[in-house]
CSV table of C-alpha atoms and ligand atoms in Angstrom, one decimal:
chain,number,residue,atom,x,y,z
A,1491,UNK,CA,-0.4,-19.1,-65.9
A,1492,UNK,CA,2.1,-20.3,-62.8
A,1493,UNK,CA,1.4,-18.4,-59.4
A,1494,UNK,CA,4.5,-18.3,-58.1
A,1495,UNK,CA,4.2,-14.9,-56.0
A,1496,UNK,CA,1.1,-16.8,-54.6
A,1497,UNK,CA,-0.7,-20.0,-53.5
A,1498,UNK,CA,-4.2,-20.5,-52.8
A,1499,UNK,CA,-5.0,-22.9,-50.0
A,1500,UNK,CA,-8.3,-25.3,-50.5
A,1501,UNK,CA,-10.4,-22.3,-48.2
A,1502,UNK,CA,-9.1,-19.9,-50.8
A,1503,UNK,CA,-10.1,-21.9,-53.6
A,1504,UNK,CA,-13.4,-22.5,-52.0
A,1505,UNK,CA,-14.3,-19.4,-51.5
A,1506,UNK,CA,-13.4,-18.6,-55.1
A,1507,UNK,CA,-15.6,-20.9,-56.3
A,1508,UNK,CA,-18.4,-20.3,-53.7
A,1509,UNK,CA,-18.5,-16.6,-55.1
A,1510,UNK,CA,-18.3,-17.1,-58.3
A,1511,UNK,CA,-21.4,-19.5,-58.4
A,1512,UNK,CA,-23.3,-17.1,-56.9
A,1513,UNK,CA,-22.4,-14.2,-58.8
A,1514,UNK,CA,-23.3,-16.4,-62.2
A,1515,UNK,CA,-26.4,-17.8,-61.0
A,1516,UNK,CA,-27.6,-15.1,-58.9
A,1517,UNK,CA,-26.4,-11.7,-59.8
A,1518,UNK,CA,-25.6,-12.7,-63.6
A,1519,UNK,CA,-29.5,-12.9,-64.1
A,1520,UNK,CA,-30.4,-9.3,-62.7
A,1521,UNK,CA,-27.1,-7.4,-63.3
A,1522,UNK,CA,-28.7,-5.4,-66.6
A,1523,UNK,CA,-32.2,-5.0,-64.9
A,1524,UNK,CA,-30.9,-3.3,-61.8
A,1525,UNK,CA,-28.4,-1.0,-63.8
A,1526,UNK,CA,-31.0,0.5,-66.1
A,1527,UNK,CA,-33.4,1.0,-63.1
A,1528,UNK,CA,-31.0,2.1,-60.5
A,1529,UNK,CA,-32.6,0.1,-57.5
A,1530,UNK,CA,-30.8,-1.7,-54.7
A,1531,UNK,CA,-30.4,-5.3,-55.2
A,1532,UNK,CA,-31.9,-6.1,-51.7
A,1533,UNK,CA,-32.8,-9.7,-51.9
A,1534,UNK,CA,-29.0,-10.5,-53.2
A,1535,UNK,CA,-27.2,-8.3,-51.1
A,1536,UNK,CA,-29.0,-9.9,-48.3
A,1537,UNK,CA,-28.2,-13.9,-49.7
A,1538,UNK,CA,-24.7,-12.4,-50.1
A,1539,UNK,CA,-24.6,-11.5,-46.4
A,1540,UNK,CA,-26.4,-15.2,-45.5
A,1541,UNK,CA,-23.0,-16.5,-47.0
A,1542,UNK,CA,-20.3,-14.5,-45.2
A,1543,UNK,CA,-19.9,-12.4,-48.1
A,1544,UNK,CA,-21.1,-9.3,-46.2
A,1545,UNK,CA,-18.3,-9.8,-43.3
A,1546,UNK,CA,-15.6,-12.2,-44.5
A,1547,UNK,CA,-12.6,-11.1,-42.4
A,1548,UNK,CA,-14.7,-10.3,-39.2
A,1549,UNK,CA,-14.2,-13.0,-36.8
A,1550,UNK,CA,-17.0,-15.4,-36.3
A,1551,UNK,CA,-18.0,-14.6,-32.8
A,1552,UNK,CA,-18.8,-10.4,-34.0
A,1553,UNK,CA,-21.2,-12.6,-37.3
A,1554,UNK,CA,-18.5,-12.2,-39.6
A,1555,UNK,CA,-16.5,-15.9,-41.6
A,1556,UNK,CA,-13.4,-15.5,-40.1
A,1557,UNK,CA,-11.3,-15.5,-43.4
A,1558,UNK,CA,-8.4,-14.0,-44.3
A,1559,UNK,CA,-7.7,-10.7,-46.9
A,1560,UNK,CA,-6.7,-12.9,-50.0
A,1561,UNK,CA,-10.2,-15.0,-49.4
A,1562,UNK,CA,-11.9,-11.6,-49.0
A,1563,UNK,CA,-10.3,-10.0,-52.9
A,1564,UNK,CA,-10.8,-13.5,-54.6
A,1565,UNK,CA,-14.4,-13.5,-53.2
A,1566,UNK,CA,-15.0,-9.8,-54.5
A,1567,UNK,CA,-12.9,-9.9,-57.7
A,1568,UNK,CA,-15.6,-13.0,-58.4
A,1569,UNK,CA,-18.7,-10.9,-57.4
A,1570,UNK,CA,-17.3,-7.7,-59.5
A,1571,UNK,CA,-16.8,-10.3,-62.4
A,1572,UNK,CA,-20.4,-10.3,-62.8
A,1573,UNK,CA,-21.5,-6.8,-61.4
A,1574,UNK,CA,-19.4,-4.3,-60.0
A,1575,UNK,CA,-22.7,-2.7,-58.2
A,1576,UNK,CA,-23.0,-5.4,-56.0
A,1577,UNK,CA,-19.2,-5.2,-55.6
A,1578,UNK,CA,-18.8,-1.9,-54.4
A,1579,UNK,CA,-21.9,-2.8,-51.6
A,1580,UNK,CA,-19.3,-5.9,-50.5
A,1581,UNK,CA,-16.5,-3.7,-50.3
A,1582,UNK,CA,-17.5,-0.6,-48.8
A,1583,UNK,CA,-19.1,-2.6,-46.1
A,1584,UNK,CA,-16.1,-5.6,-45.5
A,1585,UNK,CA,-13.4,-2.7,-45.4
A,1586,UNK,CA,-14.7,0.8,-45.1
A,1587,UNK,CA,-17.4,-0.3,-42.3
A,1588,UNK,CA,-16.3,-3.7,-40.8
A,1589,UNK,CA,-12.2,-3.0,-40.7
A,1590,UNK,CA,-12.3,0.2,-38.9
A,1591,UNK,CA,-14.2,-1.0,-36.0
A,1592,UNK,CA,-12.3,-4.5,-36.3
A,1593,UNK,CA,-9.2,-2.5,-36.0
A,1594,UNK,CA,-10.1,0.3,-34.0
A,1595,UNK,CA,-13.3,-0.9,-31.9
A,1596,UNK,CA,-13.4,-1.4,-28.2
A,1597,UNK,CA,-15.1,-5.0,-27.6
A,1598,UNK,CA,-18.3,-3.5,-26.9
A,1599,UNK,CA,-18.1,-1.8,-29.9
A,1600,UNK,CA,-17.3,-4.8,-32.2
A,1601,UNK,CA,-20.4,-6.6,-30.5
A,1602,UNK,CA,-22.7,-4.7,-31.0
A,1603,UNK,CA,-21.7,-2.7,-34.6
A,1604,UNK,CA,-20.0,-5.5,-36.3
A,1605,UNK,CA,-22.5,-8.6,-35.5
A,1606,UNK,CA,-25.3,-7.2,-37.6
A,1607,UNK,CA,-23.0,-5.6,-40.7
A,1608,UNK,CA,-21.1,-8.5,-40.5
A,1609,UNK,CA,-23.5,-11.1,-40.8
A,1610,UNK,CA,-26.0,-9.2,-43.6
A,1611,UNK,CA,-28.7,-8.2,-41.7
A,1612,UNK,CA,-28.1,-4.5,-42.0
A,1613,UNK,CA,-25.3,-2.3,-44.1
A,1614,UNK,CA,-23.0,-0.4,-43.5
A,1615,UNK,CA,-21.1,2.1,-44.9
A,1616,UNK,CA,-18.5,4.8,-44.5
A,1617,UNK,CA,-18.4,8.7,-44.6
A,1618,UNK,CA,-15.8,11.3,-44.8
A,1619,UNK,CA,-15.9,13.4,-48.7
A,1620,UNK,CA,-18.0,16.5,-47.9
A,1621,UNK,CA,-19.4,18.7,-51.0
A,1622,UNK,CA,-15.9,21.0,-50.2
A,1623,UNK,CA,-13.7,18.6,-49.0
A,1624,UNK,CA,-12.6,15.1,-51.5
A,1625,UNK,CA,-9.4,14.3,-52.1
A,1626,UNK,CA,-8.4,17.1,-49.7
A,1627,UNK,CA,-9.8,15.4,-46.8
A,1628,UNK,CA,-8.7,17.2,-44.1
A,1629,UNK,CA,-10.3,20.2,-45.0
A,1630,UNK,CA,-13.9,18.6,-43.5
A,1631,UNK,CA,-16.2,21.5,-42.1
A,1632,UNK,CA,-18.8,18.8,-40.3
A,1633,UNK,CA,-18.5,19.4,-36.8
A,1634,UNK,CA,-19.3,17.4,-33.3
A,1635,UNK,CA,-19.7,18.9,-30.0
A,1636,UNK,CA,-19.1,17.0,-26.9
A,1637,UNK,CA,-22.4,17.8,-24.3
A,1638,UNK,CA,-22.3,15.6,-21.2
A,1639,UNK,CA,-22.0,11.9,-22.5
A,1640,UNK,CA,-22.9,12.5,-26.0
A,1641,UNK,CA,-22.1,14.1,-28.8
A,1642,UNK,CA,-23.6,16.7,-31.2
A,1643,UNK,CA,-23.2,16.4,-34.5
A,1644,UNK,CA,-24.2,18.8,-37.5
A,1645,UNK,CA,-22.9,19.2,-41.1
A,1646,UNK,CA,-23.7,17.5,-44.7
A,1647,UNK,CA,-21.6,14.7,-46.0
A,1648,UNK,CA,-21.8,13.5,-49.7
A,1649,UNK,CA,-20.8,10.7,-51.8
A,1650,UNK,CA,-21.8,8.1,-49.4
A,1651,UNK,CA,-21.9,4.6,-50.7
A,1652,UNK,CA,-24.8,2.8,-49.2
A,1653,UNK,CA,-25.9,5.2,-47.3
A,1654,UNK,CA,-30.1,5.3,-48.8
A,1655,UNK,CA,-30.0,2.2,-47.3
A,1656,UNK,CA,-27.2,1.7,-44.7
A,1657,UNK,CA,-28.0,1.0,-41.1
A,1658,UNK,CA,-24.8,2.3,-39.7
A,1659,UNK,CA,-22.4,4.8,-40.3
A,1660,UNK,CA,-18.7,5.3,-39.5
A,1661,UNK,CA,-18.5,9.0,-40.1
A,1662,UNK,CA,-15.6,11.6,-39.7
A,1663,UNK,CA,-16.6,15.5,-38.3
A,1664,UNK,CA,-13.9,17.6,-36.8
A,1665,UNK,CA,-14.1,17.7,-32.6
A,1666,UNK,CA,-11.3,20.6,-32.6
A,1667,UNK,CA,-11.4,23.0,-35.8
A,1668,UNK,CA,-8.2,24.7,-34.7
A,1669,UNK,CA,-6.7,21.4,-34.7
A,1670,UNK,CA,-7.4,20.9,-38.2
A,1671,UNK,CA,-6.9,17.0,-39.2
A,1672,UNK,CA,-5.4,16.5,-36.0
A,1673,UNK,CA,-9.0,17.6,-34.6
A,1674,UNK,CA,-11.0,14.7,-36.7
A,1675,UNK,CA,-12.6,12.4,-35.2
A,1676,UNK,CA,-14.7,9.0,-35.8
A,1677,UNK,CA,-18.3,8.1,-35.1
A,1678,UNK,CA,-20.2,5.5,-35.5
A,1679,UNK,CA,-23.4,6.7,-36.5
A,1680,UNK,CA,-26.6,5.2,-36.3
A,1681,UNK,CA,-29.7,5.7,-39.1
A,1682,UNK,CA,-32.5,5.3,-37.1
A,1683,UNK,CA,-32.0,8.7,-34.5
A,1684,UNK,CA,-33.8,11.8,-35.0
A,1685,UNK,CA,-31.4,14.7,-36.5
A,1686,UNK,CA,-29.8,12.2,-39.5
A,1687,UNK,CA,-31.6,12.3,-43.1
A,1688,UNK,CA,-30.4,11.2,-46.3
A,1689,UNK,CA,-30.3,13.3,-49.6
A,1690,UNK,CA,-31.5,12.4,-53.0
A,1691,UNK,CA,-29.7,9.5,-54.7
A,1692,UNK,CA,-26.8,10.1,-56.6
A,1693,UNK,CA,-27.5,9.7,-60.2
A,1694,UNK,CA,-24.5,8.0,-61.6
A,1695,UNK,CA,-22.9,6.7,-64.7
A,1696,UNK,CA,-22.2,3.2,-63.5
A,1697,UNK,CA,-22.4,1.2,-60.8
A,1698,UNK,CA,-25.8,2.7,-61.3
A,1699,UNK,CA,-27.6,-0.4,-58.8
A,1700,UNK,CA,-25.4,0.6,-55.7
A,1701,UNK,CA,-27.2,3.6,-53.9
A,1702,UNK,CA,-25.2,6.7,-53.2
A,1703,UNK,CA,-26.1,10.3,-51.6
A,1704,UNK,CA,-26.0,12.8,-49.1
A,1705,UNK,CA,-26.5,12.6,-45.7
A,1706,UNK,CA,-27.3,15.3,-43.6
A,1707,UNK,CA,-27.1,15.7,-39.6
A,1708,UNK,CA,-29.2,18.2,-37.5
A,1709,UNK,CA,-28.5,18.2,-33.9
A,1710,UNK,CA,-27.8,14.7,-34.5
A,1711,UNK,CA,-27.3,13.4,-30.5
A,1712,UNK,CA,-24.6,9.8,-30.5
A,1713,UNK,CA,-23.7,8.6,-27.1
A,1714,UNK,CA,-19.6,8.8,-26.6
A,1715,UNK,CA,-20.2,5.2,-26.5
A,1716,UNK,CA,-19.8,5.3,-30.0
A,1717,UNK,CA,-17.1,7.3,-30.7
A,1718,UNK,CA,-14.2,5.1,-32.4
A,1719,UNK,CA,-10.7,5.4,-30.9
A,1720,UNK,CA,-9.7,8.8,-29.4
A,1721,UNK,CA,-10.3,12.3,-30.0
A,1722,UNK,CA,-8.3,13.8,-32.8
A,1723,UNK,CA,-7.6,10.3,-33.9
A,1724,UNK,CA,-9.9,10.5,-36.8
A,1725,UNK,CA,-7.6,10.9,-39.6
A,1726,UNK,CA,-5.5,8.3,-38.7
A,1727,UNK,CA,-8.4,6.0,-38.6
A,1728,UNK,CA,-9.8,6.9,-42.1
A,1729,UNK,CA,-6.6,7.1,-43.8
A,1730,UNK,CA,-5.7,3.5,-42.4
A,1731,UNK,CA,-9.2,2.3,-43.2
A,1732,UNK,CA,-9.1,3.5,-47.0
A,1733,UNK,CA,-5.9,1.6,-47.4
A,1734,UNK,CA,-8.2,-1.6,-46.7
A,1735,UNK,CA,-10.9,-0.2,-49.1
A,1736,UNK,CA,-8.4,0.9,-51.6
A,1737,UNK,CA,-7.3,-3.0,-51.8
A,1738,UNK,CA,-11.4,-3.6,-52.2
A,1739,UNK,CA,-11.9,-1.1,-55.3
A,1740,UNK,CA,-8.4,-2.7,-56.5
A,1741,UNK,CA,-10.2,-6.4,-56.6
A,1742,UNK,CA,-13.5,-4.6,-58.3
A,1743,UNK,CA,-11.5,-3.6,-60.6
A,1744,UNK,CA,-9.6,-7.0,-61.7
A,1745,UNK,CA,-13.0,-8.0,-61.7
A,1746,UNK,CA,-14.1,-6.0,-64.4
A,1747,UNK,CA,-10.6,-6.1,-66.5
A,1748,UNK,CA,-11.4,-9.6,-66.4
A,1749,UNK,CA,-15.1,-9.8,-67.6
A,1750,UNK,CA,-14.1,-7.2,-70.3
A,1751,UNK,CA,-10.9,-9.7,-71.4
A,1752,UNK,CA,-13.1,-12.5,-71.3
A,1753,UNK,CA,-15.7,-11.1,-73.6
A,1754,UNK,CA,-13.0,-10.1,-75.4
A,1755,UNK,CA,-11.5,-13.6,-76.5
A,1756,UNK,CA,-15.2,-14.5,-77.3
A,1757,UNK,CA,-16.2,-12.2,-79.4
A,1758,UNK,CA,-13.0,-11.9,-81.3
A,1759,UNK,CA,-13.3,-16.0,-81.5
A,1760,UNK,CA,-16.4,-16.0,-83.0
A,1761,UNK,CA,-17.2,-12.5,-84.9
A,1762,UNK,CA,-15.8,-13.0,-88.5
A,1763,UNK,CA,-14.8,-10.3,-91.0
A,1764,UNK,CA,-13.1,-9.8,-94.4
A,1765,UNK,CA,-13.2,-13.5,-94.4
A,1766,UNK,CA,-11.3,-14.3,-90.6
A,1767,UNK,CA,-12.0,-14.2,-87.4
A,1768,UNK,CA,-11.4,-10.7,-86.0
A,1769,UNK,CA,-9.0,-12.6,-83.5
A,1770,UNK,CA,-6.7,-13.5,-86.3
A,1771,UNK,CA,-6.0,-9.4,-87.1
A,1772,UNK,CA,-3.1,-8.0,-85.4
A,1773,UNK,CA,-4.8,-4.9,-84.4
A,1774,UNK,CA,-7.3,-7.1,-82.0
A,1775,UNK,CA,-4.5,-9.6,-80.8
A,1776,UNK,CA,-2.1,-7.0,-79.9
A,1777,UNK,CA,-5.1,-5.6,-77.5
A,1778,UNK,CA,-5.7,-9.1,-76.4
A,1779,UNK,CA,-2.4,-9.5,-75.5
A,1780,UNK,CA,-2.0,-6.1,-73.6
A,1781,UNK,CA,-5.4,-7.0,-71.4
A,1782,UNK,CA,-4.1,-10.2,-71.0
A,1783,UNK,CA,-0.3,-9.0,-69.3
A,1784,UNK,CA,-2.2,-6.2,-67.9
A,1785,UNK,CA,-4.7,-7.8,-66.0
A,1786,UNK,CA,-1.8,-10.9,-64.7
A,1787,UNK,CA,0.5,-7.6,-63.2
A,1788,UNK,CA,-3.3,-5.8,-61.5
A,1789,UNK,CA,-3.9,-9.6,-59.5
A,1790,UNK,CA,0.0,-9.9,-58.4
A,1791,UNK,CA,-0.2,-6.3,-57.1
A,1792,UNK,CA,-4.0,-6.9,-55.6
A,1793,UNK,CA,-3.1,-10.0,-54.0
A,1794,UNK,CA,0.1,-8.7,-52.8
A,1795,UNK,CA,-1.6,-5.8,-51.0
A,1796,UNK,CA,-3.9,-8.6,-49.5
A,1797,UNK,CA,-1.1,-10.5,-48.5
A,1798,UNK,CA,0.3,-7.1,-46.8
A,1799,UNK,CA,-2.4,-6.4,-45.2
A,1800,UNK,CA,-2.8,-10.1,-43.7
A,1801,UNK,CA,0.8,-9.5,-42.5
A,1802,UNK,CA,-0.1,-6.0,-41.0
A,1803,UNK,CA,-2.8,-8.2,-38.6
A,1804,UNK,CA,0.1,-9.2,-36.4
A,1805,UNK,CA,2.7,-7.0,-37.4
A,1806,UNK,CA,1.1,-3.5,-37.1
A,1807,UNK,CA,3.0,-2.2,-40.2
A,1808,UNK,CA,0.9,0.0,-42.7
A,1809,UNK,CA,0.4,-1.4,-46.6
A,1810,UNK,CA,-0.4,2.2,-47.8
A,1811,UNK,CA,2.3,1.4,-50.8
A,1812,UNK,CA,0.7,-2.3,-51.5
A,1813,UNK,CA,-2.7,-0.7,-51.6
A,1814,UNK,CA,-2.1,2.4,-53.3
A,1815,UNK,CA,0.0,0.8,-56.0
A,1816,UNK,CA,-2.6,-1.9,-56.5
A,1817,UNK,CA,-5.8,0.3,-56.7
A,1818,UNK,CA,-3.7,2.4,-59.3
A,1819,UNK,CA,-2.6,-0.1,-62.0
A,1820,UNK,CA,-6.0,-2.0,-61.5
A,1821,UNK,CA,-8.3,0.9,-61.8
A,1822,UNK,CA,-6.0,2.0,-65.0
A,1823,UNK,CA,-6.0,-1.9,-66.1
A,1824,UNK,CA,-10.3,-2.0,-65.8
A,1825,UNK,CA,-10.6,1.8,-67.8
A,1826,UNK,CA,-8.0,0.2,-70.6
A,1827,UNK,CA,-9.6,-3.3,-70.8
A,1828,UNK,CA,-13.5,-2.0,-71.1
A,1829,UNK,CA,-12.1,0.2,-73.3
A,1830,UNK,CA,-10.6,-2.1,-75.3
A,1831,UNK,CA,-13.5,-4.3,-75.2
A,1832,UNK,CA,-15.8,-2.0,-76.7
A,1833,UNK,CA,-13.7,-1.6,-79.6
A,1834,UNK,CA,-13.2,-5.3,-80.0
A,1835,UNK,CA,-17.2,-5.4,-79.9
A,1836,UNK,CA,-17.9,-2.6,-82.5
A,1837,UNK,CA,-21.2,-1.6,-82.3
A,1838,UNK,CA,-22.2,-4.4,-80.1
A,1839,UNK,CA,-19.8,-3.1,-77.4
A,1840,UNK,CA,-21.8,0.4,-77.6
A,1841,UNK,CA,-25.3,-1.2,-77.3
A,1842,UNK,CA,-27.2,-2.1,-74.3
A,1843,UNK,CA,-28.1,-5.8,-75.5
A,1844,UNK,CA,-24.3,-6.4,-74.0
A,1845,UNK,CA,-22.6,-5.6,-70.9
A,1846,UNK,CA,-19.7,-4.4,-72.4
A,1847,UNK,CA,-20.7,-1.0,-71.8
A,1848,UNK,CA,-21.9,-1.6,-68.5
A,1849,UNK,CA,-18.2,-2.5,-67.5
A,1850,UNK,CA,-17.2,0.5,-69.8
A,1851,UNK,CA,-19.2,2.6,-67.4
A,1852,UNK,CA,-18.6,0.8,-64.1
A,1853,UNK,CA,-14.4,1.0,-65.3
A,1854,UNK,CA,-14.7,4.8,-64.7
A,1855,UNK,CA,-15.4,5.0,-61.1
A,1856,UNK,CA,-12.7,3.0,-59.8
A,1857,UNK,CA,-10.2,6.0,-60.9
A,1858,UNK,CA,-11.9,8.1,-59.3
A,1859,UNK,CA,-13.5,6.9,-55.4
A,1860,UNK,CA,-11.6,6.2,-52.4
A,1861,UNK,CA,-8.8,8.2,-53.9
A,1862,UNK,CA,-8.4,9.2,-57.5
A,1863,UNK,CA,-5.5,8.0,-59.8
A,1864,UNK,CA,-3.9,10.9,-58.9
A,1865,UNK,CA,-4.3,10.6,-55.2
A,1866,UNK,CA,-2.6,6.9,-55.2
A,1867,UNK,CA,0.1,8.3,-57.6
A,1868,UNK,CA,0.9,11.0,-54.8
A,1869,UNK,CA,1.0,8.6,-52.1
A,1870,UNK,CA,3.3,6.1,-53.6
A,1871,UNK,CA,5.6,9.2,-54.7
A,1872,UNK,CA,5.9,10.6,-51.1
A,1873,UNK,CA,6.1,7.5,-49.5
A,1874,UNK,CA,9.6,6.6,-52.3
A,1875,UNK,CA,10.6,9.8,-52.0
A,1876,UNK,CA,10.5,9.8,-48.2
A,1877,UNK,CA,8.5,13.0,-47.8
A,1878,UNK,CA,6.3,11.5,-45.4
B,2361,LIG,N1,-2.3,5.6,-42.5
B,2361,LIG,C1,-2.7,6.1,-41.5
B,2361,LIG,N2,-1.9,7.3,-41.2
B,2361,LIG,C2,-1.8,8.3,-42.2
B,2361,LIG,C3,-1.9,8.2,-43.5
B,2361,LIG,C4,-2.3,5.9,-43.9
B,2361,LIG,N3,-2.2,6.1,-44.9
B,2361,LIG,N4,-1.8,8.6,-44.7
B,2361,LIG,C5,-1.7,9.5,-43.8
B,2361,LIG,N5,-1.7,9.5,-42.3
B,2361,LIG,C6,-1.0,10.4,-41.4
B,2361,LIG,C7,0.1,11.2,-41.6
B,2361,LIG,O1,1.3,10.5,-41.1
B,2361,LIG,C8,-0.4,12.3,-40.2
B,2361,LIG,O2,0.3,12.3,-39.3
B,2361,LIG,P1,0.5,13.3,-38.4
B,2361,LIG,O3,-0.2,14.3,-38.1
B,2361,LIG,O4,0.9,12.8,-37.2
B,2361,LIG,O5,1.9,13.9,-39.2
B,2361,LIG,C9,-1.3,12.7,-41.1
B,2361,LIG,O6,-2.1,11.3,-41.3
B,2361,LIG,C10,-1.9,13.7,-41.9
B,2361,LIG,O7,-0.9,13.1,-43.3
B,2361,LIG,P2,-0.7,14.4,-44.3
B,2361,LIG,O8,0.3,15.1,-43.8
B,2361,LIG,O9,0.1,13.1,-45.7
B,2361,LIG,O10,-2.2,14.3,-44.5
B,2361,LIG,P3,-2.0,15.3,-46.2
B,2361,LIG,O11,-3.8,16.5,-46.0
B,2361,LIG,O12,-1.2,15.6,-47.0
B,2361,LIG,O13,-3.4,14.0,-47.1
B,2361,LIG,C11,-3.8,12.4,-48.1
B,2361,LIG,C12,-3.2,13.1,-47.5
B,2361,LIG,C13,-3.9,13.7,-49.7
B,2361,LIG,C14,-3.0,11.2,-49.1
B,2361,LIG,C15,-5.4,12.1,-47.9
B,2361,LIG,O14,-5.7,13.5,-48.0
B,2361,LIG,C16,-5.9,11.3,-49.2
B,2361,LIG,O15,-5.7,10.1,-48.9
B,2361,LIG,N6,-6.9,12.0,-49.8
B,2361,LIG,C17,-7.8,11.3,-50.4
B,2361,LIG,C18,-9.1,11.0,-49.4
B,2361,LIG,C19,-9.7,9.5,-50.4
B,2361,LIG,O16,-9.6,8.9,-50.7
B,2361,LIG,N7,-11.0,10.5,-50.3
B,2361,LIG,C20,-11.9,9.3,-50.8
B,2361,LIG,C21,-13.3,9.4,-49.4
B,2361,LIG,S1,-14.0,8.0,-49.9
B,2361,LIG,S2,-15.2,7.7,-51.3
């Protein structure tokens, strides 16, 4: 395929190859086992940190690899092609945690809260959702009250990726409930302070090796120095960070699609039925054609969104539209490809002996988290119709 819309530098090729080698050598042999047990893959995540994969865009002075957004999505795609659970741990760390602090944090906060996470010594998370507020993020109820030089946080947050293992979490709470979304404030929560507890791990359909749980705050006291941005800036920070997060999830979806596609090609070229390779049947060939076309379209949208985010570092312009289009299309493509891959593999696609059924279970979440496909359509439509 020609890459007319994007060009990769030797550094891009290098990070892609490094992530690919690591995923194939270190993650592929353990992915099925960790999916089955639902255990968190500490060892491989630690190694990813040592390789710079947990803070790819974070400058080296704050413990990161100091690379660009395209490097980030190329590496993430390779990890997700082998295991989407490792991928989401990496994505949340890079784009939901590090990006927010890099973009909105004060110098002291960058030094203190980025370095351990970008270098992979600790794990970062992001917490917006609550039991009664998911898509309607502004409807949250958790509250933070100012008390001298501190804030006191109370509430319950849910579906927090990496919460069971995170050392630091960017959390959004109401500081002025009357003002609704304009009364939301962001905080960098340190998990080792009293008043913070983690709920039980969610038993999930897919991305099972990533750990997800509720977090609870009971009179949790935090210095005002841990506030990210000003009081009332929280909703905009949450949305800006989600724009970045959605590019990560789009890359994850792209990786899953490619894995499902490559397995399908190999199977169609090898499996025989009615005296010929099944790839020679038009019914299979057309599925392959649709998978390939949608994957390449996803890739262009994902890389385009990555480049828009990269440009925003100098222009400050939003990349909301590019991120939402990439996430919407890549997520639906991953579900399409995983579904087709199961069908092409027949009974073997349904068996735990092959990773195909894992791709199928993992793909579904990309249409749900960090904004459902319905939310992406809403964002795109509002943008195009000039409603926002
Ligand atoms: N970047 C920066 N600012 C943004 C923004 C973005 N991407 N999206 C919205 N805003 C700003 C708006 O400009 C508006 O600013 P003002 O207060 O100055 O007018 C403010 O935020 C409120 O925006 P809006 O009125 O569009 O808010 P809504 O309550 O209608 O919500 C959606 C907008 C639905 C798009 C938002 O709530 C959303 O993305 N929901 C999904 C949340 C999600 O992804 N949850 C998963 C959590 S992570 S697992």
